[in-house]
């Protein structure tokens, strides 16, 4: 048996063992993230989004195959669609953060900018999947611009 298959089989046995020890008294605990946890999650997601966009740009600069970036582009699009939910009112006073108070003071504009970012990122993902280099570049540029439009108004510059 191949080493990978042995490890997979061992993992499956371990999971089955875990399931078999559960009884009727087992309760699944649902937790709501605290405002500080939401801020930490959105900061991590911004870092991952930035890394994905950097990798996408590298592929563009090398004239690479857009389809190799389809997964990353879909991730950026998913983040963009989720972004407004990561700024609930409860996070407005959590520090450290680079989020400006204007996010909560002008939520409609913030949400509109986030929607434009999501639309551009979705087009980027579609272009990556299609392999169309011109559409891929246009999608990256539109995504970058919509991302920057929000940062310009709603993010404290990095020091």
N, CA and C atoms as an extended XYZ file, in Angstrom:
477
Properties=species:S:1:pos:R:3:atomname:S:1:resname:S:1:resid:I:1 pbc="F F F"
N         0.860       -1.180        0.000 N   UNK     1
C         0.000        0.000        0.000 CA  UNK     1
C         0.901        1.235        0.000 C   UNK     1
N         0.572        2.237       -0.814 N   UNK     2
C         1.313        3.497       -0.910 CA  UNK     2
C         1.238        4.230        0.423 C   UNK     2
N         2.335        4.907        0.804 N   UNK     3
C         2.402        5.614        2.088 CA  UNK     3
C         1.231        6.590        2.265 C   UNK     3
N         0.875        7.340        1.211 N   UNK     4
C        -0.239        8.285        1.291 CA  UNK     4
C        -1.553        7.581        1.584 C   UNK     4
N        -1.733        6.390        0.976 N   UNK     5
C        -2.958        5.633        1.218 CA  UNK     5
C        -3.014        5.105        2.650 C   UNK     5
N        -1.853        4.732        3.194 N   UNK     6
C        -1.795        4.264        4.575 CA  UNK     6
C        -2.194        5.394        5.512 C   UNK     6
N        -1.666        6.600        5.262 N   UNK     7
C        -2.001        7.754        6.103 CA  UNK     7
C        -3.478        8.096        5.995 C   UNK     7
N        -4.020        8.033        4.787 N   UNK     8
C        -5.436        8.312        4.585 CA  UNK     8
C        -6.298        7.300        5.328 C   UNK     8
N        -5.921        6.032        5.240 N   UNK     9
C        -6.669        4.988        5.936 CA  UNK     9
C        -6.603        5.186        7.446 C   UNK     9
N        -5.424        5.553        7.956 N   UNK    10
C        -5.269        5.786        9.396 CA  UNK    10
C        -6.132        6.959        9.849 C   UNK    10
N        -6.167        8.012        9.037 N   UNK    11
C        -6.996        9.173        9.382 CA  UNK    11
C        -8.469        8.796        9.402 C   UNK    11
N        -8.888        7.980        8.446 N   UNK    12
C       -10.287        7.554        8.392 CA  UNK    12
C       -10.649        6.728        9.621 C   UNK    12
N        -9.756        5.828       10.029 N   UNK    13
C       -10.009        5.010       11.215 CA  UNK    13
C       -10.113        5.896       12.456 C   UNK    13
N        -9.229        6.894       12.540 N   UNK    14
C        -9.259        7.802       13.687 CA  UNK    14
C       -10.577        8.565       13.734 C   UNK    14
N       -11.050        9.037       12.594 N   UNK    15
C       -12.320        9.754       12.555 CA  UNK    15
C       -13.480        8.852       12.938 C   UNK    15
N       -13.455        7.649       12.447 N   UNK    16
C       -14.520        6.703       12.789 CA  UNK    16
C       -14.522        6.450       14.287 C   UNK    16
N       -13.333        6.318       14.858 N   UNK    17
C       -13.215        6.130       16.302 CA  UNK    17
C       -13.786        7.306       17.064 C   UNK    17
N       -13.526        8.498       16.594 N   UNK    18
C       -14.063        9.693       17.260 CA  UNK    18
C       -15.575        9.715       17.191 C   UNK    18
N       -16.123        9.342       16.070 N   UNK    19
C       -17.573        9.347       15.909 CA  UNK    19
C       -18.199        8.276       16.797 C   UNK    19
N       -17.532        7.134       16.915 N   UNK    20
C       -18.138        6.036       17.651 CA  UNK    20
C       -18.169        6.282       19.155 C   UNK    20
N       -17.342        7.201       19.681 N   UNK    21
C       -17.368        7.466       21.114 CA  UNK    21
C       -18.418        8.498       21.490 C   UNK    21
N       -19.003        9.143       20.511 N   UNK    22
C       -20.055       10.122       20.809 CA  UNK    22
C       -21.302        9.387       21.279 C   UNK    22
N       -22.015       10.014       22.198 N   UNK    23
C       -23.265        9.414       22.652 CA  UNK    23
C       -24.381       10.450       22.593 C   UNK    23
N       -25.524       10.089       23.088 N   UNK    24
C       -26.683       10.973       23.008 CA  UNK    24
C       -26.525       12.249       23.819 C   UNK    24
N       -25.609       12.284       24.774 N   UNK    25
C       -25.395       13.471       25.599 CA  UNK    25
C       -24.442       14.474       24.955 C   UNK    25
N       -23.879       14.112       23.817 N   UNK    26
C       -22.942       15.000       23.149 CA  UNK    26
C       -23.681       16.224       22.640 C   UNK    26
N       -23.143       17.397       22.938 N   UNK    27
C       -23.743       18.638       22.488 CA  UNK    27
C       -22.751       19.386       21.610 C   UNK    27
N       -23.253       19.942       20.549 N   UNK    28
C       -22.435       20.777       19.693 CA  UNK    28
C       -22.579       22.194       20.194 C   UNK    28
N       -21.451       22.807       20.495 N   UNK    29
C       -21.457       24.156       21.031 CA  UNK    29
C       -21.272       25.132       19.881 C   UNK    29
N       -22.189       26.059       19.786 N   UNK    30
C       -22.105       27.094       18.776 CA  UNK    30
C       -21.661       28.377       19.448 C   UNK    30
N       -20.636       28.982       18.910 N   UNK    31
C       -20.161       30.225       19.498 CA  UNK    31
C       -20.225       31.333       18.467 C   UNK    31
N       -20.508       32.495       18.950 N   UNK    32
C       -20.502       33.687       18.116 CA  UNK    32
C       -19.170       34.373       18.347 C   UNK    32
N       -18.460       34.736       17.282 N   UNK    33
C       -17.168       35.381       17.493 CA  UNK    33
C       -17.336       36.734       18.181 C   UNK    33
N       -16.372       37.045       19.021 N   UNK    34
C       -16.370       38.344       19.689 CA  UNK    34
C       -15.978       39.417       18.672 C   UNK    34
N       -16.254       40.683       18.978 N   UNK    35
C       -15.816       41.749       18.080 CA  UNK    35
C       -14.299       41.697       17.805 C   UNK    35
N       -13.509       41.411       18.815 N   UNK    36
C       -12.053       41.329       18.609 CA  UNK    36
C       -11.695       40.175       17.662 C   UNK    36
N       -12.419       39.061       17.766 N   UNK    37
C       -12.173       37.931       16.860 CA  UNK    37
C       -12.581       38.279       15.433 C   UNK    37
N       -13.651       39.039       15.278 N   UNK    38
C       -14.075       39.471       13.941 CA  UNK    38
C       -13.009       40.370       13.330 C   UNK    38
N       -12.478       41.298       14.104 N   UNK    39
C       -11.412       42.184       13.604 CA  UNK    39
C       -10.193       41.358       13.208 C   UNK    39
N        -9.801       40.408       14.046 N   UNK    40
C        -8.647       39.559       13.720 CA  UNK    40
C        -8.899       38.769       12.442 C   UNK    40
N       -10.115       38.260       12.278 N   UNK    41
C       -10.448       37.492       11.076 CA  UNK    41
C       -10.402       38.369        9.836 C   UNK    41
N       -10.953       39.566        9.920 N   UNK    42
C       -10.948       40.425        8.727 CA  UNK    42
C        -9.534       40.877        8.399 C   UNK    42
N        -8.693       41.122        9.414 N   UNK    43
C        -7.311       41.495        9.140 CA  UNK    43
C        -6.576       40.348        8.447 C   UNK    43
N        -6.798       39.132        8.901 N   UNK    44
C        -6.181       37.970        8.256 CA  UNK    44
C        -6.672       37.826        6.824 C   UNK    44
N        -7.965       38.033        6.622 N   UNK    45
C        -8.527       37.917        5.274 CA  UNK    45
C        -7.976       38.996        4.347 C   UNK    45
N        -7.787       40.204        4.854 N   UNK    46
C        -7.180       41.257        4.036 CA  UNK    46
C        -5.756       40.858        3.622 C   UNK    46
N        -5.009       40.276        4.538 N   UNK    47
C        -3.655       39.834        4.197 CA  UNK    47
C        -3.683       38.753        3.115 C   UNK    47
N        -4.585       37.793        3.269 N   UNK    48
C        -4.677       36.733        2.261 CA  UNK    48
C        -5.135       37.276        0.917 C   UNK    48
N        -6.065       38.222        0.938 N   UNK    49
C        -6.525       38.827       -0.301 CA  UNK    49
C        -5.379       39.570       -0.987 C   UNK    49
N        -4.607       40.294       -0.196 N   UNK    50
C        -3.456       41.010       -0.754 CA  UNK    50
C        -2.431       40.058       -1.350 C   UNK    50
N        -2.192       38.948       -0.667 N   UNK    51
C        -1.251       37.952       -1.191 CA  UNK    51
C        -1.773       37.357       -2.494 C   UNK    51
N        -3.056       37.062       -2.537 N   UNK    52
C        -3.654       36.502       -3.757 CA  UNK    52
C        -3.532       37.493       -4.908 C   UNK    52
N        -3.841       38.756       -4.635 N   UNK    53
C        -3.739       39.774       -5.695 CA  UNK    53
C        -2.285       39.937       -6.152 C   UNK    53
N        -1.342       39.842       -5.231 N   UNK    54
C         0.069       39.910       -5.611 CA  UNK    54
C         0.478       38.750       -6.504 C   UNK    54
N         0.006       37.551       -6.184 N   UNK    55
C         0.302       36.386       -7.019 CA  UNK    55
C        -0.331       36.525       -8.396 C   UNK    55
N        -1.550       37.031       -8.416 N   UNK    56
C        -2.228       37.247       -9.693 CA  UNK    56
C        -1.444       38.246      -10.534 C   UNK    56
N        -0.995       39.329       -9.903 N   UNK    57
C        -0.206       40.347      -10.616 CA  UNK    57
C         1.092       39.739      -11.150 C   UNK    57
N         1.733       38.905      -10.371 N   UNK    58
C         2.950       38.235      -10.838 CA  UNK    58
C         2.706       37.406      -12.087 C   UNK    58
N         1.583       36.717      -12.122 N   UNK    59
C         1.223       35.932      -13.306 CA  UNK    59
C         1.012       36.851      -14.496 C   UNK    59
N         0.347       37.976      -14.266 N   UNK    60
C         0.151       38.957      -15.344 CA  UNK    60
C         1.487       39.477      -15.857 C   UNK    60
N         2.364       39.843      -14.943 N   UNK    61
C         3.661       40.406      -15.330 CA  UNK    61
C         4.506       39.419      -16.133 C   UNK    61
N         4.363       38.140      -15.832 N   UNK    62
C         5.119       37.108      -16.550 CA  UNK    62
C         4.428       36.672      -17.837 C   UNK    62
N         3.213       37.175      -18.069 N   UNK    63
C         2.460       36.734      -19.238 CA  UNK    63
C         1.981       35.310      -19.092 C   UNK    63
N         1.783       34.882      -17.833 N   UNK    64
C         1.403       33.505      -17.549 CA  UNK    64
C        -0.043       33.186      -17.892 C   UNK    64
N        -0.359       31.937      -17.695 N   UNK    65
C        -1.685       31.404      -17.983 CA  UNK    65
C        -2.672       31.828      -16.898 C   UNK    65
N        -3.692       32.602      -17.240 N   UNK    66
C        -4.671       33.059      -16.242 CA  UNK    66
C        -5.360       31.917      -15.493 C   UNK    66
N        -5.528       30.778      -16.147 N   UNK    67
C        -6.250       29.687      -15.483 CA  UNK    67
C        -5.521       29.191      -14.239 C   UNK    67
N        -4.201       29.435      -14.161 N   UNK    68
C        -3.463       29.024      -12.964 CA  UNK    68
C        -3.828       29.880      -11.761 C   UNK    68
N        -4.512       30.985      -11.989 N   UNK    69
C        -4.899       31.887      -10.910 CA  UNK    69
C        -6.407       31.884      -10.647 C   UNK    69
N        -7.114       30.944      -11.250 N   UNK    70
C        -8.570       30.893      -11.081 CA  UNK    70
C        -8.956       30.666       -9.621 C   UNK    70
N        -8.261       29.777       -8.943 N   UNK    71
C        -8.575       29.503       -7.541 CA  UNK    71
C        -8.358       30.757       -6.694 C   UNK    71
N        -7.221       31.414       -6.871 N   UNK    72
C        -6.929       32.639       -6.115 CA  UNK    72
C        -7.959       33.721       -6.421 C   UNK    72
N        -8.310       33.871       -7.675 N   UNK    73
C        -9.278       34.898       -8.063 CA  UNK    73
C       -10.657       34.603       -7.474 C   UNK    73
N       -11.058       33.336       -7.453 N   UNK    74
C       -12.331       32.979       -6.818 CA  UNK    74
C       -12.295       33.294       -5.324 C   UNK    74
N       -11.149       33.091       -4.696 N   UNK    75
C       -11.004       33.426       -3.286 CA  UNK    75
C       -11.151       34.916       -3.039 C   UNK    75
N       -10.560       35.727       -3.898 N   UNK    76
C       -10.691       37.182       -3.777 CA  UNK    76
C       -12.158       37.575       -3.952 C   UNK    76
N       -12.822       36.975       -4.912 N   UNK    77
C       -14.240       37.289       -5.143 CA  UNK    77
C       -15.095       36.894       -3.943 C   UNK    77
N       -14.815       35.751       -3.361 N   UNK    78
C       -15.581       35.329       -2.174 CA  UNK    78
C       -15.341       36.288       -1.015 C   UNK    78
N       -14.095       36.683       -0.818 N   UNK    79
C       -13.777       37.644        0.232 CA  UNK    79
C       -14.516       38.955       -0.029 C   UNK    79
N       -14.493       39.419       -1.258 N   UNK    80
C       -15.121       40.693       -1.593 CA  UNK    80
C       -16.618       40.665       -1.289 C   UNK    80
N       -17.274       39.554       -1.580 N   UNK    81
C       -18.704       39.445       -1.294 CA  UNK    81
C       -18.974       39.406        0.215 C   UNK    81
N       -18.034       38.898        0.979 N   UNK    82
C       -18.187       38.756        2.427 CA  UNK    82
C       -17.770       40.004        3.187 C   UNK    82
N       -16.928       40.809        2.600 N   UNK    83
C       -16.306       41.944        3.272 CA  UNK    83
C       -17.256       42.819        4.096 C   UNK    83
N       -18.406       43.243        3.596 N   UNK    84
C       -19.269       44.110        4.414 CA  UNK    84
C       -19.696       43.474        5.734 C   UNK    84
N       -19.838       42.158        5.759 N   UNK    85
C       -20.265       41.491        6.986 CA  UNK    85
C       -19.181       41.492        8.053 C   UNK    85
N       -17.959       41.806        7.663 N   UNK    86
C       -16.838       41.798        8.604 CA  UNK    86
C       -16.673       43.127        9.337 C   UNK    86
N       -17.606       44.041        9.127 N   UNK    87
C       -17.548       45.350        9.774 CA  UNK    87
C       -18.836       45.655       10.542 C   UNK    87
N       -19.263       44.751       11.429 N   UNK    88
C       -20.455       45.060       12.215 CA  UNK    88
C       -20.157       46.232       13.161 C   UNK    88
N       -21.198       46.901       13.579 N   UNK    89
C       -21.072       48.051       14.489 CA  UNK    89
C       -20.262       47.696       15.736 C   UNK    89
N       -20.378       46.466       16.183 N   UNK    90
C       -19.681       46.040       17.404 CA  UNK    90
C       -18.160       46.095       17.280 C   UNK    90
N       -17.652       46.208       16.058 N   UNK    91
C       -16.194       46.254       15.864 CA  UNK    91
C       -15.657       47.674       15.703 C   UNK    91
N       -16.528       48.657       15.760 N   UNK    92
C       -16.131       50.040       15.477 CA  UNK    92
C       -15.070       50.584       16.426 C   UNK    92
N       -15.020       50.097       17.648 N   UNK    93
C       -14.069       50.641       18.618 CA  UNK    93
C       -12.949       49.666       18.982 C   UNK    93
N       -12.862       48.550       18.288 N   UNK    94
C       -11.823       47.560       18.586 CA  UNK    94
C       -10.500       48.025       17.997 C   UNK    94
N        -9.451       47.931       18.783 N   UNK    95
C        -8.108       48.287       18.320 CA  UNK    95
C        -7.180       47.108       18.571 C   UNK    95
N        -6.075       47.019       17.873 N   UNK    96
C        -5.655       47.922       16.801 CA  UNK    96
C        -6.393       47.597       15.503 C   UNK    96
N        -6.624       48.617       14.750 N   UNK    97
C        -7.279       48.471       13.454 CA  UNK    97
C        -6.877       49.642       12.566 C   UNK    97
N        -6.960       49.428       11.293 N   UNK    98
C        -6.739       50.512       10.327 CA  UNK    98
C        -8.068       50.986        9.746 C   UNK    98
N        -9.163       50.437       10.239 N   UNK    99
C       -10.489       50.839        9.772 CA  UNK    99
C       -10.821       52.217       10.331 C   UNK    99
N       -11.227       53.095        9.449 N   UNK   100
C       -11.612       54.448        9.867 CA  UNK   100
C       -13.065       54.464       10.329 C   UNK   100
N       -13.393       55.377       11.229 N   UNK   101
C       -14.779       55.497       11.704 CA  UNK   101
C       -15.771       55.780       10.578 C   UNK   101
N       -15.306       56.338        9.481 N   UNK   102
C       -16.188       56.648        8.353 CA  UNK   102
C       -16.905       55.410        7.820 C   UNK   102
N       -16.336       54.228        8.050 N   UNK   103
C       -17.008       52.993        7.612 CA  UNK   103
C       -18.406       52.927        8.223 C   UNK   103
N       -18.500       53.186        9.503 N   UNK   104
C       -19.771       53.071       10.213 CA  UNK   104
C       -20.599       54.345       10.080 C   UNK   104
N       -19.927       55.479        9.835 N   UNK   105
C       -20.644       56.751        9.667 CA  UNK   105
C       -21.261       56.894        8.283 C   UNK   105
N       -20.732       56.154        7.318 N   UNK   106
C       -21.216       56.230        5.943 CA  UNK   106
C       -21.336       54.810        5.384 C   UNK   106
N       -22.089       53.992        6.098 N   UNK   107
C       -22.198       52.566        5.780 CA  UNK   107
C       -22.726       52.314        4.362 C   UNK   107
N       -23.645       53.148        3.907 N   UNK   108
C       -24.212       52.941        2.565 CA  UNK   108
C       -23.132       53.076        1.497 C   UNK   108
N       -22.281       54.077        1.608 N   UNK   109
C       -21.200       54.255        0.636 CA  UNK   109
C       -20.174       53.129        0.756 C   UNK   109
N       -19.845       52.760        1.987 N   UNK   110
C       -18.912       51.656        2.205 CA  UNK   110
C       -19.435       50.382        1.545 C   UNK   110
N       -20.714       50.084        1.778 N   UNK   111
C       -21.314       48.885        1.186 CA  UNK   111
C       -21.349       48.969       -0.339 C   UNK   111
N       -21.585       50.159       -0.885 N   UNK   112
C       -21.590       50.327       -2.341 CA  UNK   112
C       -20.196       50.080       -2.913 C   UNK   112
N       -19.185       50.582       -2.241 N   UNK   113
C       -17.808       50.356       -2.701 CA  UNK   113
C       -17.434       48.880       -2.586 C   UNK   113
N       -17.881       48.244       -1.525 N   UNK   114
C       -17.633       46.817       -1.373 CA  UNK   114
C       -18.338       46.024       -2.470 C   UNK   114
N       -19.536       46.435       -2.833 N   UNK   115
C       -20.271       45.753       -3.912 CA  UNK   115
C       -19.557       45.922       -5.252 C   UNK   115
N       -18.996       47.105       -5.501 N   UNK   116
C       -18.233       47.320       -6.737 CA  UNK   116
C       -16.986       46.436       -6.757 C   UNK   116
N       -16.343       46.315       -5.620 N   UNK   117
C       -15.172       45.441       -5.490 CA  UNK   117
C       -15.579       43.992       -5.750 C   UNK   117
N       -16.681       43.569       -5.188 N   UNK   118
C       -17.149       42.200       -5.388 CA  UNK   118
C       -17.479       41.932       -6.854 C   UNK   118
N       -18.114       42.894       -7.514 N   UNK   119
C       -18.445       42.723       -8.936 CA  UNK   119
C       -17.172       42.615       -9.777 C   UNK   119
N       -16.202       43.479       -9.494 N   UNK   120
C       -14.942       43.439      -10.248 CA  UNK   120
C       -14.200       42.134       -9.977 C   UNK   120
N       -14.172       41.706       -8.730 N   UNK   121
C       -13.467       40.469       -8.381 CA  UNK   121
C       -14.144       39.249       -9.002 C   UNK   121
N       -15.457       39.288       -9.101 N   UNK   122
C       -16.176       38.190       -9.756 CA  UNK   122
C       -15.811       38.132      -11.241 C   UNK   122
N       -15.712       39.288      -11.884 N   UNK   123
C       -15.285       39.324      -13.293 CA  UNK   123
C       -13.846       38.830      -13.433 C   UNK   123
N       -12.995       39.182      -12.475 N   UNK   124
C       -11.618       38.688      -12.489 CA  UNK   124
C       -11.599       37.163      -12.430 C   UNK   124
N       -12.389       36.600      -11.543 N   UNK   125
C       -12.440       35.141      -11.415 CA  UNK   125
C       -12.948       34.488      -12.698 C   UNK   125
N       -13.959       35.085      -13.300 N   UNK   126
C       -14.489       34.540      -14.555 CA  UNK   126
C       -13.448       34.624      -15.665 C   UNK   126
N       -12.718       35.733      -15.713 N   UNK   127
C       -11.678       35.888      -16.733 CA  UNK   127
C       -10.551       34.894      -16.514 C   UNK   127
N       -10.178       34.678      -15.268 N   UNK   128
C        -9.123       33.700      -14.976 CA  UNK   128
C        -9.551       32.316      -15.426 C   UNK   128
N       -10.782       31.963      -15.120 N   UNK   129
C       -11.300       30.649      -15.502 CA  UNK   129
C       -11.322       30.483      -17.023 C   UNK   129
N       -11.642       31.562      -17.736 N   UNK   130
C       -11.752       31.478      -19.194 CA  UNK   130
C       -10.393       31.384      -19.884 C   UNK   130
N        -9.346       31.893      -19.215 N   UNK   131
C        -8.019       31.896      -19.818 CA  UNK   131
C        -7.766       33.083      -20.734 C   UNK   131
N        -8.712       33.984      -20.841 N   UNK   132
C        -8.581       35.168      -21.694 CA  UNK   132
C        -7.649       36.176      -21.016 C   UNK   132
N        -6.437       36.323      -21.564 N   UNK   133
C        -5.428       37.177      -20.931 CA  UNK   133
C        -5.834       38.644      -20.890 C   UNK   133
N        -6.453       39.146      -21.936 N   UNK   134
C        -6.863       40.550      -21.955 CA  UNK   134
C        -7.954       40.804      -20.908 C   UNK   134
N        -8.924       39.911      -20.837 N   UNK   135
C        -9.989       40.048      -19.839 CA  UNK   135
C        -9.427       39.881      -18.428 C   UNK   135
N        -8.453       38.994      -18.283 N   UNK   136
C        -7.819       38.764      -16.989 CA  UNK   136
C        -7.103       40.027      -16.511 C   UNK   136
N        -6.354       40.669      -17.401 N   UNK   137
C        -5.683       41.909      -17.029 CA  UNK   137
C        -6.706       42.992      -16.688 C   UNK   137
N        -7.727       43.135      -17.513 N   UNK   138
C        -8.765       44.142      -17.252 CA  UNK   138
C        -9.461       43.862      -15.918 C   UNK   138
N        -9.714       42.597      -15.630 N   UNK   139
C       -10.347       42.220      -14.366 CA  UNK   139
C        -9.465       42.524      -13.177 C   UNK   139
N        -8.166       42.250      -13.310 N   UNK   140
C        -7.240       42.566      -12.219 CA  UNK   140
C        -7.190       44.066      -11.985 C   UNK   140
N        -7.105       44.830      -13.055 N   UNK   141
C        -7.035       46.286      -12.932 CA  UNK   141
C        -8.307       46.850      -12.297 C   UNK   141
N        -9.461       46.365      -12.715 N   UNK   142
C       -10.728       46.833      -12.136 CA  UNK   142
C       -10.823       46.441      -10.662 C   UNK   142
N       -10.393       45.234      -10.331 N   UNK   143
C       -10.423       44.784       -8.944 CA  UNK   143
C        -9.489       45.638       -8.090 C   UNK   143
N        -8.295       45.885       -8.590 N   UNK   144
C        -7.331       46.722       -7.867 CA  UNK   144
C        -7.892       48.121       -7.640 C   UNK   144
N        -8.505       48.692       -8.658 N   UNK   145
C        -9.046       50.059       -8.537 CA  UNK   145
C       -10.211       50.125       -7.554 C   UNK   145
N       -11.097       49.150       -7.587 N   UNK   146
C       -12.227       49.181       -6.656 CA  UNK   146
C       -11.765       48.917       -5.233 C   UNK   146
N       -10.761       48.102       -5.089 N   UNK   147
C       -10.176       47.844       -3.766 CA  UNK   147
C        -9.543       49.135       -3.240 C   UNK   147
N        -8.765       49.800       -4.070 N   UNK   148
C        -8.095       51.046       -3.671 CA  UNK   148
C        -9.101       52.150       -3.365 C   UNK   148
N       -10.212       52.195       -4.090 N   UNK   149
C       -11.216       53.240       -3.849 CA  UNK   149
C       -11.750       53.155       -2.425 C   UNK   149
N       -11.914       51.969       -1.938 N   UNK   150
C       -12.385       51.781       -0.567 CA  UNK   150
C       -11.268       52.116        0.425 C   UNK   150
N       -10.071       51.641        0.145 N   UNK   151
C        -8.936       51.913        1.034 CA  UNK   151
C        -8.685       53.411        1.159 C   UNK   151
N        -8.809       54.130        0.072 N   UNK   152
C        -8.530       55.573        0.095 CA  UNK   152
C        -9.412       56.298        1.095 C   UNK   152
N       -10.654       55.874        1.230 N   UNK   153
C       -11.590       56.553        2.123 CA  UNK   153
C       -11.729       55.913        3.496 C   UNK   153
N       -11.588       54.601        3.568 N   UNK   154
C       -11.976       53.896        4.762 CA  UNK   154
C       -10.851       53.182        5.501 C   UNK   154
N        -9.618       53.347        5.061 N   UNK   155
C        -8.508       52.673        5.724 CA  UNK   155
C        -7.406       53.669        6.061 C   UNK   155
N        -6.921       53.598        7.281 N   UNK   156
C        -5.792       54.413        7.700 CA  UNK   156
C        -4.565       53.884        6.955 C   UNK   156
N        -3.779       54.763        6.328 N   UNK   157
C        -2.592       54.288        5.597 CA  UNK   157
C        -1.625       53.552        6.530 C   UNK   157
N        -0.955       52.594        5.952 N   UNK   158
C         0.027       51.822        6.720 CA  UNK   158
C         1.191       52.731        7.069 C   UNK   158
N         1.647       52.659        8.317 N   UNK   159
C         2.768       53.530        8.711 CA  UNK   159
C         4.093       52.807        8.623 C   UNK   159
